[in-house]
């Protein structure tokens, strides 16, 4: 029962992360209609390029900073204590984002971006802390932590469901004609409440879990190795594992002895023993987020380009939110969540290395399948096929690198540096997401200047953008060979903690890297 509760408590950070990060894709077009309507333009209002990039990317910038800061702070202070700061900040910034104020458009957008940056900062801090605090020296710890991370899938689903419910209620209560029938009347003034309610709902999961998160014990290995408190570590471990305190005290006293790998993050020994590991975790997470975040943040634009969602001028503002939310919910139900739980089921059977390789490989394959015959998928009779193929890319992202990249740093680095290395790796991933947020909208614009969005220069088109993403996935496949295989090993065995012969432990090829 304790483990189940722990999964919910720690996993709620990932839930809130996914909800807050991807809910912005539901409302970005609505923001354009509300605040950037141009009577002289034949299309509904859209966010200018710089504003769209800021709204989509500012939370990612905050997330990168938060991962680095809280990852470092978690290794300097009690991770449990620091972990309590992030949900408080999430609650405040989620509510403040929905209450963004100002008499003019610039004021609303400025306050929205300000609070979303600090929301991202809190979310970023929750990543390394929640994942690290769940680490267990047990053979099943991989599936345990993945159950926590799988809460991200439910966060994406919740974002879609909340968007569906709120937009359906407003569409029914304040029904408006399509834009091409009545440009002004197609956007009800009450639609301004939709995006605010959706963003503010993200405060609830963080608020509900704060009390229980504070009652969770610190990880026993951190308490013993870093805080040097054997007795407290024994109590915490016995609580989690339902074991006798006396039975684990001897083990904890043994691991608190001066470890053989007492090297620092910037030491030659760390570079020799874990340098390739850190390169592998940072590059794979960076490349994964370029592909995965582009799929999530801009799937509405891709679906519109191939005709799976009607053109904006054929819908009212509230109905457009409903259609986008419905597409996101279907993707989450049919591919995102099943992918997460397939990972949980097979992680201790296949191992991280095989799952990550498989995921990157099939993401590459399906991206090429979508990109090369792109014109084929734009035909009306082939749109369902496009949705199926696109869903497979989500499935193998989550039954693949989007799950494994978050777990590897917690398995291969020493306890003293685990949170810091996780923060560095996750920050590299978020750097990839930032590249997407500030670049994909430009890149995916049509090559024909007459068909681009208002204010956008010509791009390389959706087809070529998909080809680029396929190549990114292939690079992720190659860099996976720098990541250590953790199947069948405990955290102590993988990181080499307390090995009697540090040199031999560091030279063990089965731990250092997986041979290419």
XYZ file of C-alpha atoms in Angstrom, residues 12-409:
398
model
C 1.753 13.686 -9.437
C 4.678 15.959 -10.221
C 4.979 14.310 -13.635
C 1.188 14.475 -13.986
C 1.181 18.218 -13.296
C 4.183 18.681 -15.571
C 2.471 17.060 -18.535
C -0.830 18.798 -17.892
C 0.640 22.281 -17.613
C 3.143 21.856 -20.428
C 0.800 20.416 -23.046
C -2.391 22.272 -22.111
C -0.855 25.328 -23.747
C -1.198 23.580 -27.121
C -4.965 23.454 -26.545
C -5.367 27.175 -26.072
C -2.729 28.865 -28.243
C -5.086 29.223 -31.213
C -7.819 30.533 -28.927
C -5.433 33.180 -27.597
C -4.800 34.291 -31.164
C -8.520 34.632 -31.883
C -9.174 36.550 -28.665
C -6.272 38.973 -28.617
C -4.982 39.268 -32.196
C -8.092 39.545 -34.353
C -7.441 41.606 -37.487
C -10.600 42.836 -39.309
C -8.615 43.301 -42.497
C -7.396 39.696 -42.583
C -9.411 36.833 -44.062
C -8.320 34.306 -41.421
C -8.977 34.173 -37.655
C -6.480 35.956 -35.454
C -3.273 34.091 -34.696
C -0.442 34.667 -32.272
C 2.434 36.578 -33.922
C 5.570 34.442 -34.378
C 7.473 35.987 -31.477
C 4.487 35.743 -29.120
C 3.720 32.150 -30.150
C 7.341 31.180 -29.536
C 7.304 32.871 -26.133
C 4.001 31.343 -24.999
C 5.103 27.860 -26.062
C 8.735 28.122 -25.015
C 8.994 30.253 -21.887
C 7.879 27.427 -19.587
C 10.511 25.192 -21.173
C 13.198 27.778 -20.439
C 12.061 27.870 -16.832
C 12.027 24.107 -16.744
C 15.636 23.904 -17.896
C 16.718 26.341 -15.180
C 14.668 24.506 -12.568
C 16.150 21.123 -13.437
C 19.685 22.401 -13.015
C 18.985 24.403 -9.846
C 16.858 21.878 -7.973
C 18.980 18.965 -9.177
C 22.012 20.629 -7.560
C 20.036 21.694 -4.485
C 18.663 18.184 -4.001
C 22.205 16.831 -3.570
C 23.118 19.609 -1.118
C 19.994 19.494 1.033
C 17.480 16.809 1.919
C 15.692 15.881 -1.299
C 12.474 15.432 0.619
C 12.635 19.002 1.976
C 13.423 20.518 -1.391
C 10.719 18.376 -3.021
C 8.112 20.200 -0.948
C 8.980 23.571 -2.467
C 8.092 22.660 -6.031
C 4.367 21.824 -5.603
C 3.800 25.075 -3.699
C 5.325 27.043 -6.565
C 3.311 24.989 -9.083
C 0.044 25.815 -7.334
C 0.761 29.536 -7.171
C 1.992 29.882 -10.757
C -0.806 27.747 -12.241
C -3.399 29.974 -10.608
C -1.496 33.137 -11.525
C -1.210 32.026 -15.175
C -4.979 31.766 -15.413
C -5.397 35.136 -13.731
C -3.040 36.913 -16.147
C -4.090 40.534 -16.190
C -3.672 43.712 -18.164
C -5.757 46.333 -19.922
C -4.152 45.564 -23.269
C -3.021 42.483 -25.154
C 0.629 43.081 -24.304
C -0.155 43.116 -20.596
C -2.015 39.792 -20.709
C 0.692 38.080 -22.748
C 3.504 39.500 -20.609
C 1.988 38.345 -17.314
C 1.084 34.966 -18.809
C 4.663 34.398 -19.959
C 6.086 35.630 -16.638
C 4.097 33.196 -14.538
C 4.597 30.332 -17.000
C 8.352 30.760 -16.714
C 8.203 30.252 -12.943
C 5.715 27.435 -13.403
C 8.267 25.765 -15.664
C 10.959 26.440 -13.065
C 8.931 24.526 -10.459
C 8.074 21.721 -12.866
C 11.710 21.381 -13.897
C 12.756 21.112 -10.272
C 10.245 18.349 -9.696
C 11.766 16.077 -12.376
C 15.108 15.108 -10.791
C 13.748 15.240 -7.254
C 10.672 13.064 -7.792
C 12.543 10.513 -9.881
C 15.503 10.326 -7.493
C 13.475 10.143 -4.296
C 11.722 7.043 -5.679
C 14.957 5.118 -6.281
C 14.963 1.725 -4.566
C 17.780 -0.811 -4.225
C 15.480 -3.587 -5.374
C 15.307 -5.684 -8.519
C 11.918 -4.161 -9.365
C 12.878 -0.535 -8.852
C 12.821 0.094 -12.605
C 9.133 -0.736 -12.987
C 8.426 1.141 -9.753
C 9.943 4.402 -10.983
C 8.383 3.955 -14.416
C 4.962 3.662 -12.794
C 5.687 7.100 -11.350
C 6.815 8.517 -14.686
C 3.808 6.986 -16.466
C 1.687 9.532 -14.615
C 2.874 11.925 -17.330
C 0.635 10.086 -19.766
C -2.357 10.608 -17.522
C -1.439 14.291 -17.265
C -1.597 14.610 -21.054
C -4.920 12.747 -21.042
C -6.273 14.971 -18.266
C -5.349 18.049 -20.276
C -7.351 16.751 -23.210
C -10.348 15.761 -21.075
C -10.475 19.088 -19.226
C -10.225 20.886 -22.557
C -13.038 18.738 -23.976
C -15.352 19.337 -21.027
C -14.746 23.067 -20.686
C -14.939 23.796 -24.426
C -18.054 21.620 -24.837
C -19.825 23.463 -22.008
C -18.987 26.878 -23.435
C -19.745 25.793 -27.007
C -23.185 24.661 -25.895
C -23.901 27.673 -23.703
C -22.474 30.312 -26.055
C -22.815 28.745 -29.487
C -21.383 30.866 -32.273
C -21.239 30.507 -36.088
C -18.063 29.647 -37.957
C -15.554 32.380 -38.746
C -16.338 32.413 -42.487
C -20.006 33.076 -41.623
C -19.483 35.783 -38.988
C -15.837 36.771 -38.337
C -16.621 38.929 -35.307
C -19.401 36.823 -33.821
C -17.477 33.531 -34.157
C -15.543 34.316 -30.972
C -17.783 34.674 -27.925
C -16.435 37.104 -25.284
C -16.975 34.356 -22.691
C -14.371 32.226 -24.493
C -11.776 34.199 -22.541
C -12.696 32.056 -19.527
C -11.856 28.807 -21.334
C -8.092 29.191 -21.452
C -8.001 30.565 -17.921
C -9.950 27.630 -16.467
C -7.807 25.088 -18.324
C -4.553 26.601 -17.032
C -5.789 27.083 -13.465
C -6.944 23.476 -13.186
C -3.265 22.485 -13.170
C -3.030 23.771 -9.589
C -5.292 21.050 -8.189
C -3.078 17.947 -8.496
C -0.102 19.762 -6.981
C -2.203 21.100 -4.103
C -3.793 17.735 -3.348
C -0.472 15.909 -3.062
C 1.568 18.431 -1.067
C 0.534 17.129 2.364
C 1.221 13.477 1.551
C 4.477 14.264 -0.201
C 5.765 15.836 3.013
C 5.043 12.572 4.849
C 7.216 10.508 2.504
C 10.596 9.460 3.954
C 13.899 10.445 2.355
C 15.531 7.731 0.214
C 17.487 5.410 2.519
C 20.643 5.501 0.391
C 20.754 9.319 0.485
C 20.148 9.376 4.244
C 22.896 6.819 4.834
C 25.507 7.921 2.290
C 25.070 11.685 2.271
C 23.336 12.606 5.521
C 25.294 9.887 7.410
C 22.229 8.975 9.503
C 22.188 5.174 9.640
C 19.396 4.859 12.191
C 16.992 7.096 10.274
C 17.859 5.343 7.019
C 17.074 1.989 8.640
C 13.682 3.244 9.782
C 12.874 4.651 6.353
C 13.951 1.496 4.545
C 11.954 -0.753 6.877
C 8.898 1.432 6.297
C 9.175 1.147 2.540
C 10.229 -2.500 2.305
C 8.254 -3.784 5.299
C 11.470 -5.302 6.652
C 12.783 -5.513 10.197
C 14.923 -2.530 11.206
C 17.558 -4.817 12.658
C 17.805 -6.726 9.390
C 18.789 -3.661 7.385
C 20.961 -1.766 9.876
C 24.000 -3.936 9.183
C 23.627 -3.332 5.450
C 23.288 0.427 5.918
C 26.309 0.612 8.213
C 28.292 -1.191 5.536
C 27.368 1.249 2.772
C 28.078 4.271 4.959
C 31.704 3.235 5.129
C 33.940 5.532 3.097
C 32.961 4.692 -0.489
C 35.582 3.749 -3.019
C 34.160 6.176 -5.567
C 34.443 9.372 -3.487
C 35.137 11.497 -6.558
C 33.498 14.781 -7.543
C 31.439 15.717 -10.562
C 34.310 17.588 -12.235
C 37.008 15.039 -11.436
C 39.003 12.926 -13.872
C 37.696 9.799 -12.167
C 34.093 10.812 -12.855
C 34.999 11.572 -16.466
C 36.708 8.178 -16.834
C 33.982 6.146 -15.196
C 30.832 8.090 -16.053
C 31.798 10.580 -18.764
C 30.363 8.486 -21.586
C 27.308 7.772 -19.477
C 26.614 11.482 -19.014
C 27.194 12.141 -22.707
C 24.768 9.337 -23.534
C 22.027 10.482 -21.165
C 22.255 14.133 -22.229
C 22.349 13.556 -25.991
C 19.573 10.958 -26.068
C 17.300 13.103 -23.909
C 18.103 16.172 -26.040
C 17.305 14.372 -29.288
C 14.228 12.658 -27.862
C 12.680 15.948 -26.780
C 13.223 17.518 -30.185
C 11.073 14.789 -31.711
C 8.607 14.153 -28.887
C 7.842 17.768 -27.952
C 7.365 18.747 -31.581
C 4.769 15.979 -31.857
C 2.922 17.091 -28.728
C 3.144 20.867 -28.869
C 2.318 21.179 -32.555
C 0.198 18.123 -33.352
C -2.779 20.469 -33.906
C -0.841 22.202 -36.702
C 0.128 18.888 -38.288
C -3.449 17.578 -38.092
C -4.727 20.783 -39.677
C -2.140 20.571 -42.453
C -3.284 17.078 -43.494
C -6.984 17.836 -42.993
C -7.653 15.796 -39.829
C -8.889 19.016 -38.171
C -11.018 21.417 -40.281
C -9.526 24.769 -41.313
C -9.839 27.441 -38.633
C -12.155 29.624 -40.700
C -14.746 26.814 -40.783
C -15.074 26.682 -36.983
C -16.001 28.970 -34.136
C -13.410 29.685 -31.436
C -14.946 27.354 -28.843
C -15.483 24.538 -31.335
C -11.866 24.772 -32.485
C -10.688 24.182 -28.897
C -13.049 21.191 -28.724
C -11.684 19.632 -31.930
C -8.056 20.111 -30.854
C -8.787 18.637 -27.413
C -10.552 15.662 -28.978
C -7.584 14.877 -31.219
C -5.138 15.147 -28.307
C -7.333 12.923 -26.121
C -7.608 10.240 -28.804
C -3.834 10.183 -29.253
C -3.333 9.911 -25.486
C -5.848 7.081 -25.101
C -4.757 5.057 -28.110
C -0.980 5.449 -28.039
C 0.559 7.604 -25.315
C -0.787 5.832 -22.213
C -0.508 2.294 -23.675
C 3.122 3.057 -24.519
C 3.914 4.029 -20.925
C 2.348 0.904 -19.486
C 4.006 -1.375 -22.042
C 7.278 0.033 -20.731
C 6.298 -0.794 -17.159
C 5.357 -4.336 -18.147
C 8.538 -5.095 -20.098
C 11.255 -2.964 -18.491
C 12.518 -5.705 -16.175
C 12.283 -8.275 -18.990
C 13.882 -6.369 -21.870
C 15.990 -3.808 -19.998
C 16.415 -0.094 -20.624
C 18.893 -0.472 -23.453
C 16.698 -2.693 -25.633
C 13.562 -0.622 -25.047
C 15.322 2.641 -25.885
C 16.907 1.226 -29.036
C 13.588 -0.243 -30.150
C 11.730 3.002 -29.485
C 14.134 5.214 -31.420
C 14.232 2.688 -34.277
C 10.464 2.506 -34.774
C 10.038 6.254 -34.284
C 12.504 6.676 -37.147
C 10.647 4.166 -39.303
C 7.180 5.642 -38.779
C 8.397 9.213 -39.264
C 9.830 8.234 -42.639
C 6.591 6.382 -43.460
C 4.695 9.616 -42.809
C 7.179 11.944 -44.502
C 8.191 10.263 -47.753
C 4.650 9.698 -49.155
C 3.346 12.863 -47.455
C 0.997 13.858 -50.288
C -0.628 10.424 -50.044
C -1.659 11.102 -46.443
C -3.226 14.493 -47.282
C -5.930 12.801 -49.394
C -9.264 12.612 -47.599
C -9.531 8.816 -47.810
C -6.096 8.369 -46.205
C -6.475 10.634 -43.168
C -7.392 7.792 -40.819
C -4.264 5.976 -41.949
C -2.226 9.072 -41.135
C -3.705 9.186 -37.628
C -2.823 5.516 -37.102
C 0.777 5.953 -38.293
C 1.163 9.135 -36.262
C -0.177 7.328 -33.196
C 2.514 4.680 -33.582
C 5.200 7.353 -33.267
C 3.685 8.338 -29.904
C 3.392 4.715 -28.821
C 7.047 3.930 -29.484
C 8.168 7.234 -27.984
C 6.589 6.146 -24.710
C 7.369 2.450 -25.105
C 10.876 3.697 -25.691
C 13.087 6.725 -25.023
C 10.520 9.050 -23.443
C 10.304 6.524 -20.620
C 13.866 5.222 -20.449
C 15.757 8.519 -20.688
C 14.247 9.624 -17.384
C 15.267 6.431 -15.582
C 18.847 5.894 -16.734
C 20.450 8.773 -14.737
